[in-house]
PDB file of C-alpha atoms in Angstrom:
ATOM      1  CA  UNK A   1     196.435 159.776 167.633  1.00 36.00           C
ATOM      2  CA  UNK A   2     193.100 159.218 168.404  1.00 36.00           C
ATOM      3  CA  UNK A   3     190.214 160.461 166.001  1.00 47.00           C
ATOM      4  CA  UNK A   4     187.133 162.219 166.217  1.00 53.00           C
ATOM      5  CA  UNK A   5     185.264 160.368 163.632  1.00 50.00           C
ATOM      6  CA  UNK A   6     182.807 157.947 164.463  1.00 45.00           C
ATOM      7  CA  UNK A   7     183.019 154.388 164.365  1.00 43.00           C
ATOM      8  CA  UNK A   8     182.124 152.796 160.789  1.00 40.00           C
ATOM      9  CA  UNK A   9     179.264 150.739 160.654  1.00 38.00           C
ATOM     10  CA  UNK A  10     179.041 148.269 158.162  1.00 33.00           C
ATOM     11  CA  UNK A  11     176.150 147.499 156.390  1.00 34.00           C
ATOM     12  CA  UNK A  12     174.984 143.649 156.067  1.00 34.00           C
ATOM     13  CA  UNK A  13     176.345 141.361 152.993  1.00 29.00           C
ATOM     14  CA  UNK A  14     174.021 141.482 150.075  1.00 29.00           C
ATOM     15  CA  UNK A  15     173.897 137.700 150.207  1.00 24.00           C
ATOM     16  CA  UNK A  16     172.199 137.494 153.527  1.00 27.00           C
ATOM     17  CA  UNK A  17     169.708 140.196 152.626  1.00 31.00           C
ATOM     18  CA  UNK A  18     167.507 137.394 151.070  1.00 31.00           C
ATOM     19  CA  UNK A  19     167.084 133.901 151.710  1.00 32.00           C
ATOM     20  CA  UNK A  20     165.142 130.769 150.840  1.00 31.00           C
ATOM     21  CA  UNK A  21     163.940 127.803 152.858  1.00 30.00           C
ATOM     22  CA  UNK A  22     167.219 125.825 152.609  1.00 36.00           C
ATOM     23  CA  UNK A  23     168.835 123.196 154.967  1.00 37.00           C
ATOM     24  CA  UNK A  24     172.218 123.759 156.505  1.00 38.00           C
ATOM     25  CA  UNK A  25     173.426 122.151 154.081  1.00 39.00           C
ATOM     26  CA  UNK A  26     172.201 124.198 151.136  1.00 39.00           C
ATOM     27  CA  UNK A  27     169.645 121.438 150.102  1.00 38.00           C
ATOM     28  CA  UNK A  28     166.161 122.867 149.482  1.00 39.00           C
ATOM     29  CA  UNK A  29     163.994 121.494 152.763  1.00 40.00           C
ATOM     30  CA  UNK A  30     161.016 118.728 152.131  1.00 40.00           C
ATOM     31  CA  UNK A  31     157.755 120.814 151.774  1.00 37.00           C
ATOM     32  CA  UNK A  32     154.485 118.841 152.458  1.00 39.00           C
ATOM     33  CA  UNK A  33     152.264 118.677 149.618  1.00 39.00           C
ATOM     34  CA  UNK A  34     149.519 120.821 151.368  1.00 42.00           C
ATOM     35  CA  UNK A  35     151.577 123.206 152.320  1.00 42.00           C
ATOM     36  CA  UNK A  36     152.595 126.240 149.672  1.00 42.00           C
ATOM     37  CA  UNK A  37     156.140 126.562 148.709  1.00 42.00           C
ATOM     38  CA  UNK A  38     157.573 129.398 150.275  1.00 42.00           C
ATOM     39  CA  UNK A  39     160.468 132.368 150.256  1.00 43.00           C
ATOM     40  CA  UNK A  40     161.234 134.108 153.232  1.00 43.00           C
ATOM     41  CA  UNK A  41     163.161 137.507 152.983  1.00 46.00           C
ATOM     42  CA  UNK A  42     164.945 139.179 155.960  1.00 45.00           C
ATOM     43  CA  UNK A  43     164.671 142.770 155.646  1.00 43.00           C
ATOM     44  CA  UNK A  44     166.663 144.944 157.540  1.00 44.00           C
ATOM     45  CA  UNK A  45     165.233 148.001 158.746  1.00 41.00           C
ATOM     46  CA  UNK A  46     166.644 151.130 156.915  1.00 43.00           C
ATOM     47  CA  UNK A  47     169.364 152.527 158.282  1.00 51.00           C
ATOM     48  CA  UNK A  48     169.659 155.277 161.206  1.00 62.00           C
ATOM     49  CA  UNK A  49     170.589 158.369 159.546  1.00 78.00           C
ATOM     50  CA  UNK A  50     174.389 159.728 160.928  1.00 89.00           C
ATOM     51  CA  UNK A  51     176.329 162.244 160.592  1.00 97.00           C
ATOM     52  CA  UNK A  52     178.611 164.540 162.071  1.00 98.00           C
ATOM     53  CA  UNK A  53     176.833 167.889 164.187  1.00 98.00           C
ATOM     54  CA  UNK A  54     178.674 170.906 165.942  1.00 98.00           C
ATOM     55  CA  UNK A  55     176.495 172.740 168.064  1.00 98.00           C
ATOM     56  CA  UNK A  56     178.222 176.118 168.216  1.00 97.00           C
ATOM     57  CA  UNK A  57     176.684 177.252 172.225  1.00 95.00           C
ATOM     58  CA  UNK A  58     177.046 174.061 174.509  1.00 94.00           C
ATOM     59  CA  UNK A  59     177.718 176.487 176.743  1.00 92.00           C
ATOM     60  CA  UNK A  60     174.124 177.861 176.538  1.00 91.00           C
ATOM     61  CA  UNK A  61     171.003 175.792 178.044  1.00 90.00           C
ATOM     62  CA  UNK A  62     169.680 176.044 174.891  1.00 91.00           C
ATOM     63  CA  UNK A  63     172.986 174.644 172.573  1.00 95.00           C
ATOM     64  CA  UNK A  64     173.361 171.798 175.211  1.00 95.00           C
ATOM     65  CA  UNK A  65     169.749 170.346 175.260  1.00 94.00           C
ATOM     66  CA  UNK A  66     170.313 170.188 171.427  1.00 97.00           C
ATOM     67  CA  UNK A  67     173.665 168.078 171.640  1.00 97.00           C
ATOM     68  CA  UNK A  68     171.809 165.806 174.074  1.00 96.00           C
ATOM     69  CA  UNK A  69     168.776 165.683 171.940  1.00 95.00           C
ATOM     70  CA  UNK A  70     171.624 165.404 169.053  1.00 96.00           C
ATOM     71  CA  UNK A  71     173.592 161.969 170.806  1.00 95.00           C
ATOM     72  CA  UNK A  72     170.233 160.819 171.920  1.00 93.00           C
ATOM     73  CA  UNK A  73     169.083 160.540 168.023  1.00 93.00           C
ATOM     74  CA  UNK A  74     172.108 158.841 167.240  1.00 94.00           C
ATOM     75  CA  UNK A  75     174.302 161.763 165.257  1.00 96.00           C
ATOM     76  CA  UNK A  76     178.293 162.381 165.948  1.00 96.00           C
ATOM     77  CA  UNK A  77     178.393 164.921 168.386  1.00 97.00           C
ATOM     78  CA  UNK A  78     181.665 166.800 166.677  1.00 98.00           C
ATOM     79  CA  UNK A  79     183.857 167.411 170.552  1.00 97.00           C
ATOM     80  CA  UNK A  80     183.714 171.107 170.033  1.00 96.00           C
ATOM     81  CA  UNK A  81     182.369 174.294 170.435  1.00 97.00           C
ATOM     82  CA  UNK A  82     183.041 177.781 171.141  1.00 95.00           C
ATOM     83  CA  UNK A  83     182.402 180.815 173.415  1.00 90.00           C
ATOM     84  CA  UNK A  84     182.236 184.572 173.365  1.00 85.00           C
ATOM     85  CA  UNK A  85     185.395 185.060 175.615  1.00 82.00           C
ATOM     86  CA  UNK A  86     188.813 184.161 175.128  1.00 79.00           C
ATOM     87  CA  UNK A  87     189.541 183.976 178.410  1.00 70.00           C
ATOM     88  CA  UNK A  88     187.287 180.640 178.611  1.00 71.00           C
ATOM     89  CA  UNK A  89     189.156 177.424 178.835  1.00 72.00           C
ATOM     90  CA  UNK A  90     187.061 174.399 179.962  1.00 88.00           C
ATOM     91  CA  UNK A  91     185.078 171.237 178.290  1.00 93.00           C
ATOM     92  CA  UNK A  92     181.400 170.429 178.860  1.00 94.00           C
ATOM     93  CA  UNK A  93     180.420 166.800 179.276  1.00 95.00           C
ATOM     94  CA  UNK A  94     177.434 166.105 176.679  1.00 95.00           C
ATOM     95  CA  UNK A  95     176.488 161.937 177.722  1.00 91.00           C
ATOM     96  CA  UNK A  96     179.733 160.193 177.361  1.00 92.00           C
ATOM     97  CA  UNK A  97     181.422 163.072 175.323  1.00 94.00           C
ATOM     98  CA  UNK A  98     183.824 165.681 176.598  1.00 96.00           C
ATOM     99  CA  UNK A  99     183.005 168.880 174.266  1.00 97.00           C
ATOM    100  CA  UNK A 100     186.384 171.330 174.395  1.00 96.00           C
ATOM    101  CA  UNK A 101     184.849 174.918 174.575  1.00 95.00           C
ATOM    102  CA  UNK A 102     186.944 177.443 172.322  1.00 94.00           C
ATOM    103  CA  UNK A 103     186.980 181.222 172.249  1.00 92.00           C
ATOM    104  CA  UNK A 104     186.096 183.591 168.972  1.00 92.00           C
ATOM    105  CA  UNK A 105     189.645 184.115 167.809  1.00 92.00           C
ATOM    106  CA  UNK A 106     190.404 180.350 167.175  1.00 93.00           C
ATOM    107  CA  UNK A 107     187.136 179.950 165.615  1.00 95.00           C
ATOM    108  CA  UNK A 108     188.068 180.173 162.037  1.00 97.00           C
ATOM    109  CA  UNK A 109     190.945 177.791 162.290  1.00 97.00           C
ATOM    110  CA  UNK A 110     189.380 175.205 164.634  1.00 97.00           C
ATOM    111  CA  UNK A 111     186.724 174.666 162.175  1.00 98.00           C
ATOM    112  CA  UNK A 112     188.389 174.723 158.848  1.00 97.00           C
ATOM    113  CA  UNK A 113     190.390 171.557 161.080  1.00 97.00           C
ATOM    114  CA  UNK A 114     186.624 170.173 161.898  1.00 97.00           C
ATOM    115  CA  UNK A 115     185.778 170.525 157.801  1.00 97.00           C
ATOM    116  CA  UNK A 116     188.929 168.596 157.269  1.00 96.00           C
ATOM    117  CA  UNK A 117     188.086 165.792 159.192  1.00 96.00           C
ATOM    118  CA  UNK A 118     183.898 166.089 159.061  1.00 97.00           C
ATOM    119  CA  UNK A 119     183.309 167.206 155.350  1.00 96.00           C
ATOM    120  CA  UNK A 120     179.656 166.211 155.910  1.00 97.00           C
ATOM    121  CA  UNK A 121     179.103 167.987 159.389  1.00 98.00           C
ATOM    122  CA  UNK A 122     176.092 170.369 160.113  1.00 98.00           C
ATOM    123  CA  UNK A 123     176.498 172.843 162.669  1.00 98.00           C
ATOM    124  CA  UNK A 124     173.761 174.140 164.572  1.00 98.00           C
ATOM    125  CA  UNK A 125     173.928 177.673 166.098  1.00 98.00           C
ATOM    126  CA  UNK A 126     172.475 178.512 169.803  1.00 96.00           C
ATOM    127  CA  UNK A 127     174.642 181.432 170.680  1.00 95.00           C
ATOM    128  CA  UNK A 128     173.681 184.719 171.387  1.00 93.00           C
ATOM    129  CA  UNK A 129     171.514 187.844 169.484  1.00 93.00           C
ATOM    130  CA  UNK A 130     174.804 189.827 168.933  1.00 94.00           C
ATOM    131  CA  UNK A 131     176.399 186.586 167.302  1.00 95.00           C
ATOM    132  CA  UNK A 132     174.227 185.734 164.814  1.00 96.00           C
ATOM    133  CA  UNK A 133     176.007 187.716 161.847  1.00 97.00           C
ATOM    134  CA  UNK A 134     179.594 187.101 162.396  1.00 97.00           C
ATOM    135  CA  UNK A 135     178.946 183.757 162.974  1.00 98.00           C
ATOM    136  CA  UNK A 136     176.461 183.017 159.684  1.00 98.00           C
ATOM    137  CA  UNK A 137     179.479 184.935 157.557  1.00 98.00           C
ATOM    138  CA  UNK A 138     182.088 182.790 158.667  1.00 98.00           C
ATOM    139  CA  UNK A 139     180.018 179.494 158.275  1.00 98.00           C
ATOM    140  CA  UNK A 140     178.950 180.781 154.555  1.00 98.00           C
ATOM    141  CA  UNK A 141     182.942 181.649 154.324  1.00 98.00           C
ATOM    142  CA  UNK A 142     183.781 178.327 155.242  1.00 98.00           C
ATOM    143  CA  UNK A 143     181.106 176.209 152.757  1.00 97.00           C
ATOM    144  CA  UNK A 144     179.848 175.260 156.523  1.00 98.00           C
ATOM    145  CA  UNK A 145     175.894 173.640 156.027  1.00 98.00           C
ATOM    146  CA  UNK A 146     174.493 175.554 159.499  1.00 98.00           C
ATOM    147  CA  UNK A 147     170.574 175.680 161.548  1.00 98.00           C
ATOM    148  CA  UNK A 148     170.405 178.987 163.102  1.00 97.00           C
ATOM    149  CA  UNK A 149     168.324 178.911 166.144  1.00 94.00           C
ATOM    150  CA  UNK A 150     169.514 182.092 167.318  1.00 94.00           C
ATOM    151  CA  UNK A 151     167.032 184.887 167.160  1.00 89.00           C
ATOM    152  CA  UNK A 152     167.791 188.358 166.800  1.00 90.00           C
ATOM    153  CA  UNK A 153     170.926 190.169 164.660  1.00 94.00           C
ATOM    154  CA  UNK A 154     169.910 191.552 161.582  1.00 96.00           C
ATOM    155  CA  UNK A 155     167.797 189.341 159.503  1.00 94.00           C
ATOM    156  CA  UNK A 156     168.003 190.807 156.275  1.00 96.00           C
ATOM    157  CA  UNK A 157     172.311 190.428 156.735  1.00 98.00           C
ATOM    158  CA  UNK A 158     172.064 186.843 157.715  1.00 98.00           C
ATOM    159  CA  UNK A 159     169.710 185.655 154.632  1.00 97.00           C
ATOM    160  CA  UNK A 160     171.935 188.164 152.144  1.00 97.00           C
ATOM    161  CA  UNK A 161     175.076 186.300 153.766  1.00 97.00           C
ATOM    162  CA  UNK A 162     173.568 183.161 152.433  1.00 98.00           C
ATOM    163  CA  UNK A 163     172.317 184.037 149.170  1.00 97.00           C
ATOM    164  CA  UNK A 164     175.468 185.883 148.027  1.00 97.00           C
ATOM    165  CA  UNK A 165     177.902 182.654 149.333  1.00 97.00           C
ATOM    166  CA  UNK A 166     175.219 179.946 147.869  1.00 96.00           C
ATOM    167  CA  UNK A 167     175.742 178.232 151.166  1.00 98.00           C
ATOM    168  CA  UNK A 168     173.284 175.715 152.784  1.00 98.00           C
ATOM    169  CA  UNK A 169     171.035 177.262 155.562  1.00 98.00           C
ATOM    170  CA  UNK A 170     167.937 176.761 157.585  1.00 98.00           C
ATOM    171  CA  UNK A 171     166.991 179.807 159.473  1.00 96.00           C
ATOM    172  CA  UNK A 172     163.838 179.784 161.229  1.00 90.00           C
ATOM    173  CA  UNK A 173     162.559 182.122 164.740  1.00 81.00           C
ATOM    174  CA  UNK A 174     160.796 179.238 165.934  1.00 80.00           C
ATOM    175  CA  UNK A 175     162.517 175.316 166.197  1.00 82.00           C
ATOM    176  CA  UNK A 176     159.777 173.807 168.383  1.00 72.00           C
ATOM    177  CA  UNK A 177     157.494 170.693 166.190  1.00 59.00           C
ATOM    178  CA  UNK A 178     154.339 172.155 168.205  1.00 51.00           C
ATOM    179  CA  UNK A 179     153.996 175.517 169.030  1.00 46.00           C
ATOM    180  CA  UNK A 180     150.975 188.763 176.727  1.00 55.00           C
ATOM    181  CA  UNK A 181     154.657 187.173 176.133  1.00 39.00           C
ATOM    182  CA  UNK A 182     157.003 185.364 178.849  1.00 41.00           C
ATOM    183  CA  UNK A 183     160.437 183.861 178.673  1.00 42.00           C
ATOM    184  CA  UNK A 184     162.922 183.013 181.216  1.00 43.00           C
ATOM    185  CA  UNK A 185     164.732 186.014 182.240  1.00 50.00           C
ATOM    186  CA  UNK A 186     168.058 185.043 180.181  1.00 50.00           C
ATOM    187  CA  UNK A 187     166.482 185.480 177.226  1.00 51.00           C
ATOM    188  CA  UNK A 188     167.964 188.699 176.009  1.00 49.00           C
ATOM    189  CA  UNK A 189     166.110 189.537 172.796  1.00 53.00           C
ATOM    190  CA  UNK A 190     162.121 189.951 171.718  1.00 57.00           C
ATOM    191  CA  UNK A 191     160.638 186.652 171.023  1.00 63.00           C
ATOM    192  CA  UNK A 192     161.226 185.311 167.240  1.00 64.00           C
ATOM    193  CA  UNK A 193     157.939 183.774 167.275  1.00 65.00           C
ATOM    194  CA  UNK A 194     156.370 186.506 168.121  1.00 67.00           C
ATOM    195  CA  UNK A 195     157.551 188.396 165.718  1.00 70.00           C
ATOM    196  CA  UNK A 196     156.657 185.658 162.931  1.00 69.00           C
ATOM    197  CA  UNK A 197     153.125 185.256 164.273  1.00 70.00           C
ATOM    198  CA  UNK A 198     152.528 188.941 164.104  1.00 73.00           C
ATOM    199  CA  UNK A 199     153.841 189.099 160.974  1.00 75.00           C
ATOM    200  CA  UNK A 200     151.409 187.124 159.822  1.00 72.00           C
ATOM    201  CA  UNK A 201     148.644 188.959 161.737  1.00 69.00           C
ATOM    202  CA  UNK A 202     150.150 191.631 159.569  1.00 74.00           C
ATOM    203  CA  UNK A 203     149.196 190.056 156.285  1.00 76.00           C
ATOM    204  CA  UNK A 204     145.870 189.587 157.044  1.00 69.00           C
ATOM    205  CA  UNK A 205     145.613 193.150 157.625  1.00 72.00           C
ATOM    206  CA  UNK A 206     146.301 193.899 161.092  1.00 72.00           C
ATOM    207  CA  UNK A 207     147.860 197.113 161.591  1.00 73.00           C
ATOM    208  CA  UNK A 208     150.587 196.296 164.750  1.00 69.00           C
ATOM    209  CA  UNK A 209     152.872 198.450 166.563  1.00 71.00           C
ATOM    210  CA  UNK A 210     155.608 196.288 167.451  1.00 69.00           C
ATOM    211  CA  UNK A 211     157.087 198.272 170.674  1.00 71.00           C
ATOM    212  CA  UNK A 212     153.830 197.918 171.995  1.00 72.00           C
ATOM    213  CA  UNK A 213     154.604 194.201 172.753  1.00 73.00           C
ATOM    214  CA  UNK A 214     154.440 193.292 176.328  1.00 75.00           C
ATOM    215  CA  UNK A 215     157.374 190.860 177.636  1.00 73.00           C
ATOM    216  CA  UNK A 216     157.235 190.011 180.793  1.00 78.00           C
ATOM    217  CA  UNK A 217     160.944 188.382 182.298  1.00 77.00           C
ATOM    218  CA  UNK A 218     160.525 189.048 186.079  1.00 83.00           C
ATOM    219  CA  UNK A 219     159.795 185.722 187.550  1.00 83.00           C
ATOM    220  CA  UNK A 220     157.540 186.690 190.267  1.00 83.00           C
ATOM    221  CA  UNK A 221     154.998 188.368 187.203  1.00 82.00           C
ATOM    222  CA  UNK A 222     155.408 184.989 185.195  1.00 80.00           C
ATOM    223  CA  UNK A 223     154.235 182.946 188.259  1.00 81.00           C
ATOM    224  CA  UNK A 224     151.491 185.048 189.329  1.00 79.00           C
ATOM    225  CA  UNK A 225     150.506 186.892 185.780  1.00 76.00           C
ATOM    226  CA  UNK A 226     150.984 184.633 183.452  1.00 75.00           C
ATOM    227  CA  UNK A 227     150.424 181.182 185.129  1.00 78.00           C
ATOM    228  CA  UNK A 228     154.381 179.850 184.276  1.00 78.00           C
ATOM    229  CA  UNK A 229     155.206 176.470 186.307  1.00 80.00           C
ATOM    230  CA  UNK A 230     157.421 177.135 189.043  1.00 80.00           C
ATOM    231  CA  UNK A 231     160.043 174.257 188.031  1.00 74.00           C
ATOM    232  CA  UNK A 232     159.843 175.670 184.526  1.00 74.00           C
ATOM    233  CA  UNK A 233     160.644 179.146 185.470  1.00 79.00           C
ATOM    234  CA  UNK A 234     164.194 178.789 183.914  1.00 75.00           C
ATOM    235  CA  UNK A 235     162.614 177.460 180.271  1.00 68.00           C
ATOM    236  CA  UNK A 236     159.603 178.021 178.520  1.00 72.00           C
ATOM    237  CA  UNK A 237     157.888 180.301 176.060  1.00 75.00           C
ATOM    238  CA  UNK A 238     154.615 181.882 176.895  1.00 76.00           C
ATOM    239  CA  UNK A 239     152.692 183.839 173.999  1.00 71.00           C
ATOM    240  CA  UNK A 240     149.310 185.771 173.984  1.00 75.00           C
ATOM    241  CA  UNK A 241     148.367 187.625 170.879  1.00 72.00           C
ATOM    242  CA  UNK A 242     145.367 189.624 171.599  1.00 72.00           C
ATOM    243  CA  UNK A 243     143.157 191.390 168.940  1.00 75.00           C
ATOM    244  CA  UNK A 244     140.450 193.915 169.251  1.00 79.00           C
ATOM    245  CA  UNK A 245     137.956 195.353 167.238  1.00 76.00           C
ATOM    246  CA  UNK A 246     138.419 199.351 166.957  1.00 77.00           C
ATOM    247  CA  UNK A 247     134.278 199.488 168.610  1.00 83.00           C
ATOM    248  CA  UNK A 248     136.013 196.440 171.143  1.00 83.00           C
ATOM    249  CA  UNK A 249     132.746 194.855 170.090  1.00 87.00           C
ATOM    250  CA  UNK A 250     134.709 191.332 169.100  1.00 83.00           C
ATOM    251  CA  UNK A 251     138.071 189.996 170.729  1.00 81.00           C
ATOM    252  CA  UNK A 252     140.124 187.155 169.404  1.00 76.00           C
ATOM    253  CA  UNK A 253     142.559 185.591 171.768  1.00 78.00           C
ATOM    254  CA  UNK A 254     145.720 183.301 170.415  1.00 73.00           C
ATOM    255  CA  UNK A 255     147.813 181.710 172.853  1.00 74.00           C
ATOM    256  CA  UNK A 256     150.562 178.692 172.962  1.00 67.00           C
ATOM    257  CA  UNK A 257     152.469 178.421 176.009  1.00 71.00           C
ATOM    258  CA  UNK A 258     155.708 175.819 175.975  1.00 68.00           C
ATOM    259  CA  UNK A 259     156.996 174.491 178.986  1.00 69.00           C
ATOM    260  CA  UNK A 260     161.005 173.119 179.260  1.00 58.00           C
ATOM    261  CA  UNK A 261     163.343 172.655 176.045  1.00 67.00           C
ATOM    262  CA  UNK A 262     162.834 169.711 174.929  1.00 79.00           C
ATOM    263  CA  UNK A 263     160.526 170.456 171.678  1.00 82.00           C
ATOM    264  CA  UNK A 264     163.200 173.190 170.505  1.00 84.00           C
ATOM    265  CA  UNK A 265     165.747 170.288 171.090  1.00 91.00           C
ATOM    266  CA  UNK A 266     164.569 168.146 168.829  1.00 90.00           C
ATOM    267  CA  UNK A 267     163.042 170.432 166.637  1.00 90.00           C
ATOM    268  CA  UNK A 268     166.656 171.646 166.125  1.00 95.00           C
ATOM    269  CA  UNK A 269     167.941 167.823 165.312  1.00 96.00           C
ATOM    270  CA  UNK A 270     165.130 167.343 162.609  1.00 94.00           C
ATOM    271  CA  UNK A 271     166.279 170.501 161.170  1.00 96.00           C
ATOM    272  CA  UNK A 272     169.769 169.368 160.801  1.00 97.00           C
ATOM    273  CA  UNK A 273     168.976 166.003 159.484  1.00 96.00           C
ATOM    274  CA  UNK A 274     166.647 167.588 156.667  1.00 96.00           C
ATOM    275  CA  UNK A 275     169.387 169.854 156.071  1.00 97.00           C
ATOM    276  CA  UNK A 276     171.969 167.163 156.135  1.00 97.00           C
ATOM    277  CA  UNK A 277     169.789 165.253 153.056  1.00 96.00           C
ATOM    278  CA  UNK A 278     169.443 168.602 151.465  1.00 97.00           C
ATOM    279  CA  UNK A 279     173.225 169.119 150.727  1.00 97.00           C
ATOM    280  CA  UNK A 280     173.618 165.341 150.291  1.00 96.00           C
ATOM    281  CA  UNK A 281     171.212 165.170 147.005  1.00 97.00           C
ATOM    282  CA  UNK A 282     173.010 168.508 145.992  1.00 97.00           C
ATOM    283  CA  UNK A 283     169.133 170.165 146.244  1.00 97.00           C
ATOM    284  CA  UNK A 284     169.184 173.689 144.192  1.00 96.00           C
ATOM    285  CA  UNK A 285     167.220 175.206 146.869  1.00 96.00           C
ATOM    286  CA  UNK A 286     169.836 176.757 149.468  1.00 96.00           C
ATOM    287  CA  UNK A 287     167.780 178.658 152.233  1.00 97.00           C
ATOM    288  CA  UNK A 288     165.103 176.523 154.065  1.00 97.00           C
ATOM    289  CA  UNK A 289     162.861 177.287 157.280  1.00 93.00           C
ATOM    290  CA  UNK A 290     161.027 174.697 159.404  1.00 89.00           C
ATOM    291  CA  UNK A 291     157.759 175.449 157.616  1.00 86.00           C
ATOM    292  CA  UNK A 292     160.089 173.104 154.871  1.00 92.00           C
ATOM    293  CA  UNK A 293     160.397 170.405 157.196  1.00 90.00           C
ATOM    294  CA  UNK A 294     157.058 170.291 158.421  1.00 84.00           C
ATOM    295  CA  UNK A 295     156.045 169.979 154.642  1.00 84.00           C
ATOM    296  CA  UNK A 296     158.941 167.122 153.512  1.00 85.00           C
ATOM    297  CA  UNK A 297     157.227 165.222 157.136  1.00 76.00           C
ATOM    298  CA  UNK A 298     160.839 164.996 158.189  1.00 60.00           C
ATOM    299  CA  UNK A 299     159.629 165.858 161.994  1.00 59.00           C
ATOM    300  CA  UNK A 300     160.243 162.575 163.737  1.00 58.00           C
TER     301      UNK A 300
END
């Protein structure tokens, strides 16, 4: 039968971690008189951190730039994933990994079988806005440590799912390590990180109406309008936060525009090893966001 787990690595002998100036022989070498005695010691450079990492959505652009980014940074890319329809039978190749795609009524049993075999595996969500709860209840069901890059779903549900299970979660709108409003037309939901950024315009006292939001998914609009590459039509994030004075004597303009995948990518792998060394040291916080990352410097 041929398992899923990784290869073991094993680490070096303590005996060769630190040696002195000796002759094959074991005979300390003849050190000229001028010269001072000496110790060298080989250090090995700390281990790469490992561990097993689902990504529930290879199906998704999104869920399969994260398990590349995932293999790329040297994690376990756990063979499976899931979809919303049954009806789905196929496998996605992630690098040198065939990833068996699985519909929503095997879910629960395919990965209690992943928790037997990965104990320590993270699973990263990149599904869809109408997902988000059913999935976060079964993870918290299953003692399942999960990233949820998936916006949208009901917020308040998904942290309450987490607090009442005392699961391990990091749940966070935006992924990305750098950071008018324009996605790729796919994207079925209002931005996550516009809402957070607005949010905080809120708390500084800016009064907001949020179906007032502009969002602009018609490709032609994002190339002439908003100024969108052409090759990154299918993936990026364009936000403009615009404030006005009520006498529009004084404007403020905010803007980050992100261009491909990539940063969400790895963003989303950071997240999962911080989370991963969270559950490992048994940490009594449960619920984390990236603003937690960015503070413990885990961004690589």
């Amino acid at each position: 039968m041929l398992s899923l787990r990784p290869p073991c690595t094993l680490s070096p002998a303590p005996w060769r971690r630190r040696r002195t100036l000796h002759g094959a022989a074991g005979t300390p070498q003849r050190v000229s008189a001028a010269a001072p005695s000496a110790i060298v010691e080989a250090v090995s450079p700390p281990a790469r951190l490992s561990f097993p990492i689902l990504v529930n959505g290879c199906t998704g652009k999104m869920g399969l730039s994260v398990a590349e980014a995932a293999t790329s940074s040297g994690l376990h890319l756990v063979p499976i994933s899931f979809s919303s329809r049954d009806t789905l039978d196929r496998t996605v190749r992630v690098g040198h990994t065939d990833v068996r795609i699985y519909g929503p009524s095997a879910k629960e049993d395919v990965l209690s079988s992943v928790i037997d075999e990965f104990p320590d595996v993270v699973v990263v969500d990149y599904t869809a806005p109408d997902s988000v709860n059913a999935n976060a209840e079964l993870y918290c069901k299953l003692g399942l440590p999960f990233v949820m890059g998936t916006t949208g779903g009901d917020r308040q549900l998904l942290y309450k799912s987490v607090q009442d299970s005392n699961n391990y979660a990091l749940i966070s709108p935006q992924m990305g390590k750098q950071v008018l409003e324009s996605h790729q037309a796919g994207k079925l939901d209002i931005s996550g990180t516009a809402k957070a950024v607005i949010a905080c315009f809120e708390k500084l006292g800016v009064s907001y109406d949020m179906n007032r939001m502009v969002k602009i998914r018609d490709p032609e609009q994002q190339l002439e309008m908003v100024g969108v590459p052409e090759e990154h039509i299918e993936g990026h994030a364009f936000h403009l936060y615009h404030l006005t004075s009520p006498d529009d004597s004084v404007s403020f303009e905010f803007q980050h525009n992100v261009c491909g995948r990539s940063i969400y990518a790895e963003g989303s792998v950071d997240a999962a090893m911080f989370l991963h060394r969270k559950v490992r040291s048994n940490d009594s916080k449960r619920i984390y966001d990236m603003i937690d990352v960015l503070r413990e410097g885990s961004m690589r």
